[in-house]
JSON list of C-alpha atoms in Angstrom, two decimals:
[
{"chain": "E", "resi": 1, "resn": "MET", "atom": "CA", "xyz": [11.74, 5.74, -88.42]},
{"chain": "E", "resi": 2, "resn": "GLY", "atom": "CA", "xyz": [11.27, 9.35, -88.61]},
{"chain": "E", "resi": 3, "resn": "LYS", "atom": "CA", "xyz": [11.43, 11.93, -86.01]},
{"chain": "E", "resi": 4, "resn": "ASN", "atom": "CA", "xyz": [7.74, 12.74, -86.07]},
{"chain": "E", "resi": 5, "resn": "GLU", "atom": "CA", "xyz": [6.59, 8.83, -86.90]},
{"chain": "E", "resi": 6, "resn": "ILE", "atom": "CA", "xyz": [4.48, 6.87, -84.06]},
{"chain": "E", "resi": 7, "resn": "ASN", "atom": "CA", "xyz": [6.18, 4.34, -82.22]},
{"chain": "E", "resi": 8, "resn": "ALA", "atom": "CA", "xyz": [3.29, 2.34, -80.89]},
{"chain": "E", "resi": 9, "resn": "PHE", "atom": "CA", "xyz": [-0.24, 2.66, -81.22]},
{"chain": "E", "resi": 10, "resn": "LEU", "atom": "CA", "xyz": [-3.38, 1.38, -79.36]},
{"chain": "E", "resi": 11, "resn": "GLY", "atom": "CA", "xyz": [-6.19, 1.33, -80.96]},
{"chain": "E", "resi": 12, "resn": "ALA", "atom": "CA", "xyz": [-10.03, 2.08, -80.88]},
{"chain": "E", "resi": 13, "resn": "GLY", "atom": "CA", "xyz": [-11.84, -0.82, -79.34]},
{"chain": "E", "resi": 14, "resn": "THR", "atom": "CA", "xyz": [-8.70, -2.30, -77.55]},
{"chain": "E", "resi": 15, "resn": "SER", "atom": "CA", "xyz": [-7.81, -1.83, -73.36]},
{"chain": "E", "resi": 16, "resn": "TYR", "atom": "CA", "xyz": [-4.38, -2.44, -71.93]},
{"chain": "E", "resi": 17, "resn": "GLN", "atom": "CA", "xyz": [-3.82, -2.28, -68.25]},
{"chain": "E", "resi": 18, "resn": "GLY", "atom": "CA", "xyz": [-0.24, -1.90, -66.68]},
{"chain": "E", "resi": 19, "resn": "ARG", "atom": "CA", "xyz": [2.61, -0.07, -67.11]},
{"chain": "E", "resi": 20, "resn": "LEU", "atom": "CA", "xyz": [3.86, 1.80, -70.53]},
{"chain": "E", "resi": 21, "resn": "THR", "atom": "CA", "xyz": [7.16, 2.83, -71.27]},
{"chain": "E", "resi": 22, "resn": "PHE", "atom": "CA", "xyz": [8.71, 4.41, -74.25]},
{"chain": "E", "resi": 23, "resn": "HIS", "atom": "CA", "xyz": [11.10, 6.53, -76.41]},
{"chain": "E", "resi": 24, "resn": "GLY", "atom": "CA", "xyz": [9.34, 8.87, -79.18]},
{"chain": "E", "resi": 25, "resn": "ILE", "atom": "CA", "xyz": [5.65, 9.10, -79.97]},
{"chain": "E", "resi": 26, "resn": "VAL", "atom": "CA", "xyz": [2.89, 6.60, -78.65]},
{"chain": "E", "resi": 27, "resn": "ARG", "atom": "CA", "xyz": [-1.04, 7.01, -79.49]},
{"chain": "E", "resi": 28, "resn": "ILE", "atom": "CA", "xyz": [-3.46, 5.66, -77.51]},
{"chain": "E", "resi": 29, "resn": "ASP", "atom": "CA", "xyz": [-7.04, 5.66, -79.09]},
{"chain": "E", "resi": 30, "resn": "GLY", "atom": "CA", "xyz": [-8.56, 2.64, -76.67]},
{"chain": "E", "resi": 31, "resn": "GLU", "atom": "CA", "xyz": [-8.69, 2.32, -73.25]},
{"chain": "E", "resi": 32, "resn": "PHE", "atom": "CA", "xyz": [-5.57, 2.31, -70.95]},
{"chain": "E", "resi": 33, "resn": "ASP", "atom": "CA", "xyz": [-5.29, 2.06, -67.01]},
{"chain": "E", "resi": 34, "resn": "GLY", "atom": "CA", "xyz": [-2.23, 2.07, -65.37]},
{"chain": "E", "resi": 35, "resn": "ASP", "atom": "CA", "xyz": [1.43, 4.10, -65.53]},
{"chain": "E", "resi": 36, "resn": "ILE", "atom": "CA", "xyz": [2.82, 5.90, -67.93]},
{"chain": "E", "resi": 37, "resn": "VAL", "atom": "CA", "xyz": [6.47, 7.16, -68.42]},
{"chain": "E", "resi": 38, "resn": "SER", "atom": "CA", "xyz": [8.32, 8.48, -70.95]},
{"chain": "E", "resi": 39, "resn": "ASP", "atom": "CA", "xyz": [10.54, 11.03, -72.06]},
{"chain": "E", "resi": 40, "resn": "GLY", "atom": "CA", "xyz": [8.82, 11.30, -75.75]},
{"chain": "E", "resi": 41, "resn": "THR", "atom": "CA", "xyz": [5.37, 12.40, -76.51]},
{"chain": "E", "resi": 42, "resn": "LEU", "atom": "CA", "xyz": [1.87, 10.76, -75.27]},
{"chain": "E", "resi": 43, "resn": "MET", "atom": "CA", "xyz": [-1.20, 11.14, -77.85]},
{"chain": "E", "resi": 44, "resn": "VAL", "atom": "CA", "xyz": [-4.70, 10.72, -76.75]},
{"chain": "E", "resi": 45, "resn": "GLY", "atom": "CA", "xyz": [-7.17, 10.44, -79.18]},
{"chain": "E", "resi": 46, "resn": "LYS", "atom": "CA", "xyz": [-10.70, 11.60, -79.46]},
{"chain": "E", "resi": 47, "resn": "ALA", "atom": "CA", "xyz": [-12.32, 7.61, -78.56]},
{"chain": "E", "resi": 48, "resn": "ALA", "atom": "CA", "xyz": [-9.79, 7.31, -75.70]},
{"chain": "E", "resi": 49, "resn": "GLN", "atom": "CA", "xyz": [-9.79, 6.83, -71.88]},
{"chain": "E", "resi": 50, "resn": "VAL", "atom": "CA", "xyz": [-6.75, 7.16, -70.22]},
{"chain": "E", "resi": 51, "resn": "SER", "atom": "CA", "xyz": [-6.59, 6.27, -66.29]},
{"chain": "E", "resi": 52, "resn": "GLY", "atom": "CA", "xyz": [-3.86, 5.91, -63.87]},
{"chain": "E", "resi": 53, "resn": "ARG", "atom": "CA", "xyz": [-0.37, 8.01, -63.40]},
{"chain": "E", "resi": 54, "resn": "ILE", "atom": "CA", "xyz": [1.23, 9.39, -66.29]},
{"chain": "E", "resi": 55, "resn": "GLN", "atom": "CA", "xyz": [4.95, 11.22, -66.53]},
{"chain": "E", "resi": 56, "resn": "VAL", "atom": "CA", "xyz": [5.88, 12.16, -69.77]},
{"chain": "E", "resi": 57, "resn": "ALA", "atom": "CA", "xyz": [7.54, 15.02, -71.99]},
{"chain": "E", "resi": 58, "resn": "ARG", "atom": "CA", "xyz": [4.67, 16.09, -73.75]},
{"chain": "E", "resi": 59, "resn": "LEU", "atom": "CA", "xyz": [0.82, 15.27, -73.74]},
{"chain": "E", "resi": 60, "resn": "PHE", "atom": "CA", "xyz": [-1.63, 16.03, -76.50]},
{"chain": "E", "resi": 61, "resn": "CYS", "atom": "CA", "xyz": [-5.04, 14.90, -75.14]},
{"chain": "E", "resi": 62, "resn": "GLY", "atom": "CA", "xyz": [-8.31, 14.72, -77.36]},
{"chain": "E", "resi": 63, "resn": "GLY", "atom": "CA", "xyz": [-10.23, 12.21, -75.45]},
{"chain": "E", "resi": 64, "resn": "LEU", "atom": "CA", "xyz": [-10.67, 11.33, -71.60]},
{"chain": "E", "resi": 65, "resn": "VAL", "atom": "CA", "xyz": [-7.83, 11.21, -69.37]},
{"chain": "E", "resi": 66, "resn": "GLU", "atom": "CA", "xyz": [-8.59, 10.63, -65.64]},
{"chain": "E", "resi": 67, "resn": "ALA", "atom": "CA", "xyz": [-4.83, 10.97, -63.91]},
{"chain": "E", "resi": 68, "resn": "GLU", "atom": "CA", "xyz": [-2.11, 12.47, -62.07]},
{"chain": "E", "resi": 69, "resn": "VAL", "atom": "CA", "xyz": [0.18, 13.67, -64.84]},
{"chain": "E", "resi": 70, "resn": "ALA", "atom": "CA", "xyz": [3.51, 15.21, -64.84]},
{"chain": "E", "resi": 71, "resn": "ALA", "atom": "CA", "xyz": [4.34, 16.56, -68.39]},
{"chain": "E", "resi": 72, "resn": "ALA", "atom": "CA", "xyz": [8.08, 18.26, -68.73]},
{"chain": "E", "resi": 73, "resn": "GLY", "atom": "CA", "xyz": [7.44, 20.25, -71.48]},
{"chain": "E", "resi": 74, "resn": "LYS", "atom": "CA", "xyz": [3.54, 20.95, -72.27]},
{"chain": "E", "resi": 75, "resn": "VAL", "atom": "CA", "xyz": [0.10, 19.60, -72.19]},
{"chain": "E", "resi": 76, "resn": "VAL", "atom": "CA", "xyz": [-2.32, 20.60, -74.78]},
{"chain": "E", "resi": 77, "resn": "LEU", "atom": "CA", "xyz": [-5.95, 19.55, -74.15]},
{"chain": "E", "resi": 78, "resn": "HIS", "atom": "CA", "xyz": [-7.74, 19.83, -77.87]},
{"chain": "E", "resi": 79, "resn": "LYS", "atom": "CA", "xyz": [-11.23, 20.44, -78.23]},
{"chain": "E", "resi": 80, "resn": "GLY", "atom": "CA", "xyz": [-13.34, 17.79, -76.80]},
{"chain": "E", "resi": 81, "resn": "GLY", "atom": "CA", "xyz": [-10.91, 16.76, -74.82]},
{"chain": "E", "resi": 82, "resn": "VAL", "atom": "CA", "xyz": [-11.27, 16.22, -70.65]},
{"chain": "E", "resi": 83, "resn": "PHE", "atom": "CA", "xyz": [-8.97, 16.06, -68.13]},
{"chain": "E", "resi": 84, "resn": "ARG", "atom": "CA", "xyz": [-9.39, 14.86, -64.18]},
{"chain": "E", "resi": 85, "resn": "GLY", "atom": "CA", "xyz": [-7.23, 14.74, -61.72]},
{"chain": "E", "resi": 86, "resn": "VAL", "atom": "CA", "xyz": [-3.74, 16.76, -61.21]},
{"chain": "E", "resi": 87, "resn": "LEU", "atom": "CA", "xyz": [-1.88, 18.21, -64.05]},
{"chain": "E", "resi": 88, "resn": "ARG", "atom": "CA", "xyz": [1.72, 19.54, -63.45]},
{"chain": "E", "resi": 89, "resn": "THR", "atom": "CA", "xyz": [3.76, 20.98, -66.12]},
{"chain": "E", "resi": 90, "resn": "PRO", "atom": "CA", "xyz": [5.30, 24.01, -67.06]},
{"chain": "E", "resi": 91, "resn": "THR", "atom": "CA", "xyz": [3.21, 24.94, -70.21]},
{"chain": "E", "resi": 92, "resn": "LEU", "atom": "CA", "xyz": [-0.74, 24.49, -70.85]},
{"chain": "E", "resi": 93, "resn": "VAL", "atom": "CA", "xyz": [-2.72, 24.97, -74.01]},
{"chain": "E", "resi": 94, "resn": "VAL", "atom": "CA", "xyz": [-6.43, 24.58, -73.40]},
{"chain": "E", "resi": 95, "resn": "GLU", "atom": "CA", "xyz": [-8.41, 24.90, -76.89]},
{"chain": "E", "resi": 96, "resn": "ASP", "atom": "CA", "xyz": [-12.20, 26.38, -76.83]},
{"chain": "E", "resi": 97, "resn": "GLY", "atom": "CA", "xyz": [-13.99, 23.31, -75.74]},
{"chain": "E", "resi": 98, "resn": "ALA", "atom": "CA", "xyz": [-11.96, 21.38, -73.70]},
{"chain": "E", "resi": 99, "resn": "LYS", "atom": "CA", "xyz": [-12.50, 20.53, -69.60]},
{"chain": "E", "resi": 100, "resn": "ILE", "atom": "CA", "xyz": [-10.63, 20.77, -67.08]},
{"chain": "E", "resi": 101, "resn": "GLU", "atom": "CA", "xyz": [-11.50, 19.20, -63.68]},
{"chain": "E", "resi": 102, "resn": "GLY", "atom": "CA", "xyz": [-8.88, 19.07, -60.92]},
{"chain": "E", "resi": 103, "resn": "GLN", "atom": "CA", "xyz": [-5.98, 20.68, -60.16]},
{"chain": "E", "resi": 104, "resn": "VAL", "atom": "CA", "xyz": [-3.07, 22.33, -62.10]},
{"chain": "E", "resi": 105, "resn": "VAL", "atom": "CA", "xyz": [0.14, 23.26, -61.05]},
{"chain": "E", "resi": 106, "resn": "MET", "atom": "CA", "xyz": [2.75, 25.40, -63.25]},
{"chain": "E", "resi": 107, "resn": "GLY", "atom": "CA", "xyz": [6.21, 25.30, -62.58]},
{"chain": "E", "resi": 108, "resn": "ASP", "atom": "CA", "xyz": [9.55, 23.67, -63.27]},
{"chain": "E", "resi": 109, "resn": "PHE", "atom": "CA", "xyz": [9.38, 19.98, -63.51]},
{"chain": "E", "resi": 110, "resn": "ALA", "atom": "CA", "xyz": [13.33, 19.96, -63.92]},
{"chain": "E", "resi": 111, "resn": "GLU", "atom": "CA", "xyz": [13.94, 19.30, -59.96]},
{"chain": "E", "resi": 112, "resn": "SER", "atom": "CA", "xyz": [12.00, 16.31, -59.94]},
{"chain": "E", "resi": 113, "resn": "HIS", "atom": "CA", "xyz": [12.37, 14.57, -62.83]},
{"chain": "E", "resi": 114, "resn": "PRO", "atom": "CA", "xyz": [15.71, 15.92, -64.82]},
{"chain": "E", "resi": 115, "resn": "ALA", "atom": "CA", "xyz": [16.18, 13.08, -67.27]},
{"chain": "E", "resi": 116, "resn": "ILE", "atom": "CA", "xyz": [12.33, 13.43, -68.63]},
{"chain": "E", "resi": 117, "resn": "SER", "atom": "CA", "xyz": [12.91, 17.37, -68.26]},
{"chain": "E", "resi": 118, "resn": "SER", "atom": "CA", "xyz": [16.22, 17.50, -70.13]},
{"chain": "E", "resi": 119, "resn": "ALA", "atom": "CA", "xyz": [14.84, 15.11, -73.22]},
{"chain": "E", "resi": 120, "resn": "ALA", "atom": "CA", "xyz": [11.59, 17.50, -73.35]},
{"chain": "E", "resi": 121, "resn": "ALA", "atom": "CA", "xyz": [14.55, 20.70, -73.85]},
{"chain": "E", "resi": 122, "resn": "GLU", "atom": "CA", "xyz": [16.17, 19.02, -76.61]},
{"chain": "E", "resi": 123, "resn": "GLN", "atom": "CA", "xyz": [13.08, 18.29, -78.68]},
{"chain": "E", "resi": 124, "resn": "PRO", "atom": "CA", "xyz": [10.49, 20.99, -80.11]},
{"chain": "E", "resi": 125, "resn": "GLY", "atom": "CA", "xyz": [7.18, 21.24, -78.86]}
]
């Protein structure tokens, strides 16, 4: 599998409740409720609804995320993306048309999650 290929995909019209752990890249276009933990990249598509707790290296959001998020590398909120909750990341990109409702804390994530932080530093963002 190539470096930038998606490892798993939760398609539109599907829903999942529980815990997701992964390496690499996962894309969600359906509904997910639960915990997501990864040293990789989570991509949330336009039609997606994700809620719970998320701890990843990178988050790209084009849909709805209602969660407590800790991203070691960066978070990108694309046009049409909506974030509600608490967001902690060292780098935040918000495109025109994206919305944030909640708390944003920008700072060093490495002290509390060294494994995820070191993996984020090794991969280009």
